[in-house]
Amino acid sequence: MLTLAYPWLLVLLPLPLLVWWLVPARRETRQGLVVPFLARLAEQSGQHPLKGAVILRGGWWRWLAVCFCWICAVFALARPQIIEPPVTKEIPVRDLVLAVDLSGSMATKDFKNASGQTVDRLTAVKEVLDAFLAKRQGDRVALIFFGSAPFVQVPFTEDLKVCRQLMDEAEVSMAGPQTAFGDAIGLAINLFDRSEAKERVLIVLTDGNDTASQVPPLKAAQIAKDKGITIHTVAVGDPRAVGEDALDENTLKQVASTTGGLYAHAADTQQLDEIYSHLDKLETRKAQTISHRPRHDIYWWPLAAALMVSMLLHIGQLLRPKISRRVKAESPGRVLASFAPFSLAALWPLSFHFIRPAWLLALAPAALLWWLLRRRNDAKQLWRGIVAPHLLTHLLGGEEKNSHLGPLEFIGLGWLLTVVAIAGPTWKQEPAPFADDVAAIAIVVKVSPSMTTEDVQPSRLARATDKIHDLLKERGAAKTSLIAYAGSAHVVMPPTKDSGIIDTFARALDPKIMPVVGDVAAEALKLADQALVEAGGGSILWITDSIAAEQKAPLSSWRKSSSTAVRLLPPLFPGPELDAVITGARTVNASVVRLAADDTDIRELASASKFASASGGDTNRRWAESGYWLTPMIAALLLLFFREGWMVPVPRGMTR
């Protein structure tokens, strides 16, 4: 559907009448042929010269052409747009927490998977939960692991791919050997306190009774009920077990019934799958749909029409005979010429190009036509072939007193800039609705004992995590990956748009959790490269306070195989350590961003990462049309051609 963004600008259509009536006529003196036999020449040519200036007047076709060009200019100024089909997005209206028991008994191999193989309970849970999570598009999901104590593995996120990946990486006893069922419910309640969703659901999966909680499960369930949280409990243990591994079905049932939830018990993978299928039907995917109808600028269509009409008008003018037999002598006269509108292509150092570069080919015929008009405008050219060249110079009388910026110069400039405008100058992308115009970034952090040094307060690592927090805030929902390394390199978080997850895991980095002490920077950069491939391209932010000498060769080898841009942010003050890091960073051609007390370093990093090369991402993004904002200049310059006597002069007459 076609619409106008600024239809009120159509009121400018009558404006040329004011120019015609109020602006003084343009006058110029031109050379003419001086002959003693003017009467005989006039008789032979059929003309009747009069005293005073001779001003040519165009016919009705010239009026139509110039009016058409003006209408096109005003129509372009009103910004015609095509309203495209609506783009929709579903936003979550429900938050879902999965609390998974990782106590030692989850290693018991008493489940059979879909292939008939006997697997441990946790493996079976992973397989079924993965399929369950795959269906939760439209929900925000959080993941809690609990054993002797609960912890949040994934805060609320819409990035279910990350949630599934971290669920797959879970291991038995990573939260301790016991079962803190009640504390897991309490932690989930705290998570929901930061949620604004109206619907809140907790699914707890456990294979034992509560042996380590500070808050009894039933009391926690009552608090959850008061806060509007529904709890579904799924048991996977053996009801006949005794001791700490015994399954407290009675407590699980009471917790579920207290909050209006479902209790179910699964003895094998098939039953577990059926339970989650039932939960999927019970907690159907709910989301609020928002829509947006994109608008596609077509202001260049009327500009293209005006350009073609203008050029055709002047081509026709060139094809007419040099000496006209129809000249009206008046003083003053009225002259109109057509004009093609234009726009200035703003030079921009970043990503400047043309959306429709093929239109630049029109510059060649426009330049040729302008040269022919200028050549024919020469008084000598008018009489060549009629008067002998050796006499012409002596027979021309009078003096040219024209402005250097006359109609001919403006028509040439108009054609040039119109072609540039139609070609679509641009330097930035216009994100599709609900998308972010920012490339991915992989943050590589060295987590070594030296990073706990407190010469940079509160410590080098703490300052680094603060900078990461600020960078995530500046970049919004852009894809980010987190890699930590010391003597080994690890993907802490794959690419995700959920900055909250990255921030949470970055603040949890500590040298104590790294399995090996050392420096494998090259391996970490390789992992970052792989993460960026998954994200569709981007750049690397490398945060380190030292680069081991033995890493020079591996880093050089990585640089030869990778073209990814690297920016280094050393959490160091000026000194020998900083100089050594900068020297080592030259191996990978890293650009160094100095640590700043304010946010200048973060703004520099955010700006640079935004324009990083990306080969994937949102396919709905398009380059922003920038030529429209110069259309007011189009209309203003076009008005000059409604002034009396303002036309591209092509002499065809004679004066007395």
Tab-separated table of C-alpha atoms in Angstrom, residues 192-485:
chain	number	residue	atom	x	y	z
A	192	PHE	CA	10.359	-14.902	40.444
A	193	ASP	CA	10.499	-11.828	42.706
A	194	ARG	CA	12.488	-10.131	39.922
A	195	SER	CA	9.988	-11.242	37.285
A	196	GLU	CA	7.153	-9.113	35.912
A	197	ALA	CA	5.411	-12.014	34.168
A	198	LYS	CA	1.868	-12.723	35.290
A	199	GLU	CA	2.193	-16.496	34.910
A	200	ARG	CA	4.923	-18.226	36.937
A	201	VAL	CA	5.630	-21.944	36.732
A	202	LEU	CA	8.245	-24.061	38.547
A	203	ILE	CA	8.985	-27.636	37.467
A	204	VAL	CA	11.081	-29.579	39.960
A	205	LEU	CA	12.734	-32.852	38.997
A	206	THR	CA	14.235	-34.937	41.791
A	207	ASP	CA	14.987	-38.558	42.696
A	208	GLY	CA	15.311	-38.289	46.488
A	209	ASN	CA	13.933	-36.764	49.639
A	210	ASP	CA	14.970	-33.479	51.199
A	211	THR	CA	18.149	-33.996	53.263
A	212	ALA	CA	19.921	-30.625	53.235
A	213	SER	CA	17.386	-27.762	53.101
A	214	GLN	CA	17.221	-24.946	55.614
A	215	VAL	CA	13.646	-24.220	54.520
A	216	PRO	CA	11.178	-27.158	54.668
A	217	PRO	CA	9.685	-27.921	51.221
A	218	LEU	CA	6.065	-27.559	52.405
A	219	LYS	CA	6.718	-24.134	53.933
A	220	ALA	CA	8.474	-23.043	50.735
A	221	ALA	CA	5.478	-24.345	48.729
A	222	GLN	CA	3.071	-22.253	50.820
A	223	ILE	CA	5.144	-19.120	50.156
A	224	ALA	CA	5.163	-19.972	46.448
A	225	LYS	CA	1.378	-20.285	46.462
A	226	ASP	CA	1.025	-16.859	48.088
A	227	LYS	CA	3.157	-15.396	45.304
A	228	GLY	CA	1.109	-17.019	42.544
A	229	ILE	CA	3.699	-19.654	41.587
A	230	THR	CA	2.538	-23.051	40.318
A	231	ILE	CA	4.860	-25.964	41.139
A	232	HIS	CA	4.866	-29.247	39.192
A	233	THR	CA	6.934	-32.043	40.759
A	234	VAL	CA	8.372	-34.950	38.789
A	235	ALA	CA	9.915	-37.909	40.614
A	236	VAL	CA	12.429	-40.198	38.884
A	237	GLY	CA	13.691	-42.275	41.836
A	238	ASP	CA	12.821	-45.760	42.991
A	239	PRO	CA	9.883	-45.643	45.471
A	240	ARG	CA	11.267	-48.734	47.195
A	241	ALA	CA	14.628	-47.100	48.001
A	242	VAL	CA	15.489	-46.400	51.638
A	243	GLY	CA	17.791	-44.023	53.500
A	244	GLU	CA	18.933	-40.738	51.955
A	245	ASP	CA	18.060	-42.029	48.478
A	246	ALA	CA	14.465	-42.776	49.455
A	247	LEU	CA	11.816	-41.008	47.382
A	248	ASP	CA	9.541	-38.860	49.521
A	249	GLU	CA	6.483	-39.073	47.275
A	250	ASN	CA	4.185	-37.719	49.971
A	251	THR	CA	6.118	-34.420	50.214
A	252	LEU	CA	6.322	-34.087	46.437
A	253	LYS	CA	2.562	-34.601	46.124
A	254	GLN	CA	1.792	-32.071	48.864
A	255	VAL	CA	4.070	-29.450	47.316
A	256	ALA	CA	2.339	-29.850	43.956
A	257	SER	CA	-1.208	-29.879	45.351
A	258	THR	CA	-0.518	-26.840	47.586
A	259	THR	CA	0.216	-24.699	44.545
A	260	GLY	CA	-2.290	-26.337	42.202
A	261	GLY	CA	0.380	-28.202	40.281
A	262	LEU	CA	0.860	-31.749	39.000
A	263	TYR	CA	2.788	-34.625	40.595
A	264	ALA	CA	4.042	-37.467	38.426
A	265	HIS	CA	6.468	-40.362	38.790
A	266	ALA	CA	8.553	-41.812	35.980
A	267	ALA	CA	10.171	-45.216	36.135
A	268	ASP	CA	11.687	-45.086	32.640
A	269	THR	CA	12.372	-42.709	29.789
A	270	GLN	CA	9.040	-43.408	28.092
A	271	GLN	CA	7.055	-42.493	31.193
A	272	LEU	CA	9.225	-39.404	31.709
A	273	ASP	CA	8.579	-38.338	28.145
A	274	GLU	CA	4.834	-38.836	28.623
A	275	ILE	CA	4.924	-36.703	31.777
A	276	TYR	CA	6.595	-33.807	29.969
A	277	SER	CA	4.201	-34.171	27.057
A	278	HIS	CA	1.370	-33.854	29.557
A	279	LEU	CA	3.055	-30.807	31.138
A	280	ASP	CA	3.472	-29.301	27.683
A	281	LYS	CA	-0.272	-29.586	27.124
A	282	LEU	CA	-1.040	-28.352	30.617
A	283	GLU	CA	1.296	-25.360	30.314
A	284	THR	CA	0.663	-24.496	26.684
A	285	ARG	CA	2.959	-21.955	25.110
A	286	LYS	CA	1.634	-18.482	25.744
A	287	ALA	CA	2.978	-15.294	24.266
A	288	GLN	CA	1.768	-11.825	23.443
A	289	THR	CA	2.092	-10.983	19.774
A	290	ILE	CA	3.196	-7.521	18.745
A	291	SER	CA	3.419	-6.438	15.124
A	292	HIS	CA	4.966	-3.720	13.057
A	293	ARG	CA	4.437	-2.808	9.414
A	294	PRO	CA	7.756	-1.714	7.893
A	295	ARG	CA	7.789	1.246	5.507
A	296	HIS	CA	9.980	1.220	2.421
A	297	ASP	CA	11.005	4.645	1.065
A	298	ILE	CA	10.424	5.181	-2.668
A	299	TYR	CA	11.120	8.931	-2.783
A	300	TRP	CA	13.628	8.232	-5.551
A	301	TRP	CA	10.901	7.102	-7.955
A	302	PRO	CA	9.596	10.643	-8.635
A	303	LEU	CA	13.208	11.883	-8.736
A	304	ALA	CA	13.990	9.357	-11.456
A	305	ALA	CA	10.908	10.439	-13.427
A	306	ALA	CA	11.929	14.103	-13.167
A	307	LEU	CA	15.485	13.325	-14.250
A	308	MET	CA	14.335	11.506	-17.387
A	309	VAL	CA	11.854	14.219	-18.352
A	310	SER	CA	14.479	16.924	-17.839
A	311	MET	CA	17.091	15.160	-19.942
A	312	LEU	CA	14.571	14.347	-22.701
A	313	LEU	CA	13.525	17.995	-22.787
A	314	HIS	CA	17.072	19.170	-23.387
A	315	ILE	CA	17.798	16.414	-25.879
A	316	GLY	CA	14.836	17.685	-27.873
A	317	GLN	CA	16.219	21.188	-27.590
A	318	LEU	CA	19.522	20.075	-29.085
A	319	LEU	CA	17.797	18.336	-31.977
A	320	ARG	CA	16.020	21.516	-33.072
A	321	PRO	CA	17.649	23.744	-35.773
A	322	LYS	CA	20.286	26.156	-34.545
A	323	ILE	CA	18.542	29.252	-36.045
A	324	SER	CA	14.886	29.354	-35.258
A	325	ARG	CA	12.366	31.014	-37.533
A	326	ARG	CA	10.033	31.764	-34.628
A	327	VAL	CA	11.411	34.447	-32.334
A	328	LYS	CA	9.335	36.942	-30.416
A	329	ALA	CA	11.071	40.165	-29.474
A	330	GLU	CA	9.868	41.522	-26.173
A	331	SER	CA	11.260	43.217	-23.162
A	332	PRO	CA	10.929	41.599	-20.798
A	333	GLY	CA	9.997	38.061	-21.823
A	334	ARG	CA	9.125	34.913	-19.833
A	335	VAL	CA	11.207	31.770	-20.032
A	336	LEU	CA	10.839	28.449	-18.231
A	337	ALA	CA	13.140	25.464	-18.339
A	338	SER	CA	12.864	22.106	-16.703
A	339	PHE	CA	15.073	21.081	-13.847
A	340	ALA	CA	15.904	17.701	-12.432
A	341	PRO	CA	16.020	17.617	-8.628
A	342	PHE	CA	19.025	16.464	-6.718
A	343	SER	CA	20.368	15.316	-3.353
A	344	LEU	CA	23.817	15.553	-1.873
A	345	ALA	CA	25.562	12.261	-1.180
A	346	ALA	CA	27.099	12.845	2.200
A	347	LEU	CA	30.613	11.514	2.419
A	348	TRP	CA	30.959	9.135	5.347
A	349	PRO	CA	34.035	7.177	6.364
A	350	LEU	CA	32.230	4.074	7.590
A	351	SER	CA	30.440	1.667	5.259
A	352	PHE	CA	29.525	4.379	2.735
A	353	HIS	CA	28.137	2.942	-0.487
A	354	PHE	CA	25.125	3.168	-2.820
A	355	ILE	CA	22.013	1.031	-2.526
A	356	ARG	CA	21.322	1.227	-6.288
A	357	PRO	CA	24.795	1.757	-7.796
A	358	ALA	CA	23.640	0.893	-11.342
A	359	TRP	CA	21.993	4.323	-11.523
A	360	LEU	CA	25.445	5.927	-11.429
A	361	LEU	CA	25.813	4.840	-15.063
A	362	ALA	CA	23.363	7.643	-15.896
A	363	LEU	CA	26.128	10.134	-15.117
A	364	ALA	CA	27.756	9.413	-18.489
A	365	PRO	CA	24.817	10.472	-20.734
A	366	ALA	CA	24.042	13.377	-18.386
A	367	ALA	CA	27.612	14.670	-18.673
A	368	LEU	CA	27.579	14.296	-22.454
A	369	LEU	CA	24.264	16.127	-22.766
A	370	TRP	CA	25.471	18.957	-20.524
A	371	TRP	CA	28.640	19.336	-22.604
A	372	LEU	CA	26.614	19.527	-25.816
A	373	LEU	CA	24.346	22.168	-24.282
A	374	ARG	CA	27.321	24.217	-23.158
A	375	ARG	CA	28.989	23.880	-26.559
A	376	ARG	CA	25.891	25.001	-28.393
A	377	ASN	CA	25.449	27.913	-26.000
A	378	ASP	CA	28.650	29.427	-27.433
A	379	ALA	CA	27.710	32.322	-29.763
A	380	LYS	CA	30.446	31.293	-32.165
A	381	GLN	CA	28.945	27.819	-32.505
A	382	LEU	CA	25.635	29.350	-33.612
A	383	TRP	CA	27.145	30.930	-36.779
A	384	ARG	CA	29.769	28.344	-37.683
A	385	GLY	CA	28.939	26.827	-41.014
A	386	ILE	CA	27.151	30.023	-41.989
A	387	VAL	CA	29.894	32.625	-41.592
A	388	ALA	CA	33.488	32.006	-42.602
A	389	PRO	CA	35.608	31.265	-39.509
A	390	HIS	CA	38.155	33.980	-40.311
A	391	LEU	CA	35.363	36.591	-40.401
A	392	LEU	CA	33.275	35.333	-37.460
A	393	THR	CA	35.536	36.727	-34.741
A	394	HIS	CA	35.356	40.216	-36.265
A	395	LEU	CA	31.606	40.163	-36.928
A	396	LEU	CA	30.588	39.247	-33.364
A	397	GLY	CA	29.717	42.324	-31.386
A	398	GLY	CA	28.692	43.022	-27.818
A	399	GLU	CA	30.076	41.596	-24.586
A	400	GLU	CA	28.963	38.575	-22.571
A	401	LYS	CA	27.961	39.650	-19.048
A	402	ASN	CA	26.651	36.432	-17.567
A	403	SER	CA	26.935	35.064	-14.074
A	404	HIS	CA	29.303	32.138	-13.694
A	405	LEU	CA	26.452	30.258	-12.010
A	406	GLY	CA	23.662	30.470	-14.515
A	407	PRO	CA	20.884	28.070	-15.469
A	408	LEU	CA	23.229	25.858	-17.490
A	409	GLU	CA	25.523	25.342	-14.502
A	410	PHE	CA	22.580	24.607	-12.224
A	411	ILE	CA	21.064	22.096	-14.610
A	412	GLY	CA	24.398	20.244	-14.752
A	413	LEU	CA	24.684	20.239	-10.989
A	414	GLY	CA	21.072	19.134	-10.738
A	415	TRP	CA	21.598	16.139	-13.002
A	416	LEU	CA	24.727	15.126	-11.131
A	417	LEU	CA	23.159	15.250	-7.711
A	418	THR	CA	19.893	13.690	-8.839
A	419	VAL	CA	21.709	10.639	-10.130
A	420	VAL	CA	23.598	10.377	-6.839
A	421	ALA	CA	20.341	10.640	-4.882
A	422	ILE	CA	18.591	8.008	-6.961
A	423	ALA	CA	21.577	5.676	-6.528
A	424	GLY	CA	20.820	5.715	-2.805
A	425	PRO	CA	23.775	6.972	-0.734
A	426	THR	CA	23.940	5.204	2.634
A	427	TRP	CA	26.397	4.403	5.380
A	428	LYS	CA	24.366	2.645	8.048
A	429	GLN	CA	21.982	-0.251	8.286
A	430	GLU	CA	18.398	0.142	9.277
A	431	PRO	CA	17.516	-2.730	11.637
A	432	ALA	CA	14.343	-4.642	11.073
A	433	PRO	CA	11.694	-4.245	13.777
A	434	PHE	CA	12.639	-5.957	17.038
A	435	ALA	CA	16.248	-6.455	15.791
A	436	ASP	CA	19.533	-4.872	16.872
A	437	ASP	CA	21.960	-3.348	14.437
A	438	VAL	CA	25.066	-4.557	16.265
A	439	ALA	CA	27.570	-7.254	15.308
A	440	ALA	CA	28.440	-10.095	17.687
A	441	ILE	CA	31.421	-9.940	20.017
A	442	ALA	CA	33.371	-12.684	21.787
A	443	ILE	CA	34.854	-11.585	25.115
A	444	VAL	CA	38.034	-13.477	25.997
A	445	VAL	CA	39.163	-13.048	29.624
A	446	LYS	CA	42.342	-14.324	31.229
A	447	VAL	CA	41.433	-15.686	34.674
A	448	SER	CA	44.784	-16.112	36.385
A	449	PRO	CA	46.074	-15.310	39.915
A	450	SER	CA	47.761	-12.149	38.567
A	451	MET	CA	44.312	-10.783	37.627
A	452	THR	CA	43.471	-10.569	41.354
A	453	THR	CA	46.220	-7.972	41.882
A	454	GLU	CA	44.753	-4.883	43.541
A	455	ASP	CA	46.905	-2.196	41.916
A	456	VAL	CA	43.758	-1.436	39.905
A	457	GLN	CA	40.946	-1.139	42.444
A	458	PRO	CA	39.169	-3.223	43.517
A	459	SER	CA	41.263	-5.694	41.454
A	460	ARG	CA	42.233	-6.190	37.844
A	461	LEU	CA	39.624	-8.926	37.375
A	462	ALA	CA	36.913	-6.989	39.200
A	463	ARG	CA	37.597	-3.892	37.110
A	464	ALA	CA	37.471	-6.047	33.973
A	465	THR	CA	34.079	-7.492	34.928
A	466	ASP	CA	32.800	-3.968	35.636
A	467	LYS	CA	33.899	-2.922	32.151
A	468	ILE	CA	32.192	-6.002	30.693
A	469	HIS	CA	28.994	-5.011	32.517
A	470	ASP	CA	29.152	-1.488	31.068
A	471	LEU	CA	29.892	-2.804	27.571
A	472	LEU	CA	26.934	-5.197	27.704
A	473	LYS	CA	24.687	-2.334	28.767
A	474	GLU	CA	25.976	-0.147	25.934
A	475	ARG	CA	25.466	-2.875	23.302
A	476	GLY	CA	21.952	-3.827	24.367
A	477	ALA	CA	20.685	-7.158	23.080
A	478	ALA	CA	23.610	-7.812	20.742
A	479	LYS	CA	25.002	-11.339	20.595
A	480	THR	CA	27.859	-11.898	23.024
A	481	SER	CA	29.989	-14.912	23.917
A	482	LEU	CA	32.230	-15.342	26.963
A	483	ILE	CA	35.478	-17.355	26.957
A	484	ALA	CA	37.724	-17.804	29.997
A	485	TYR	CA	41.262	-19.126	29.942
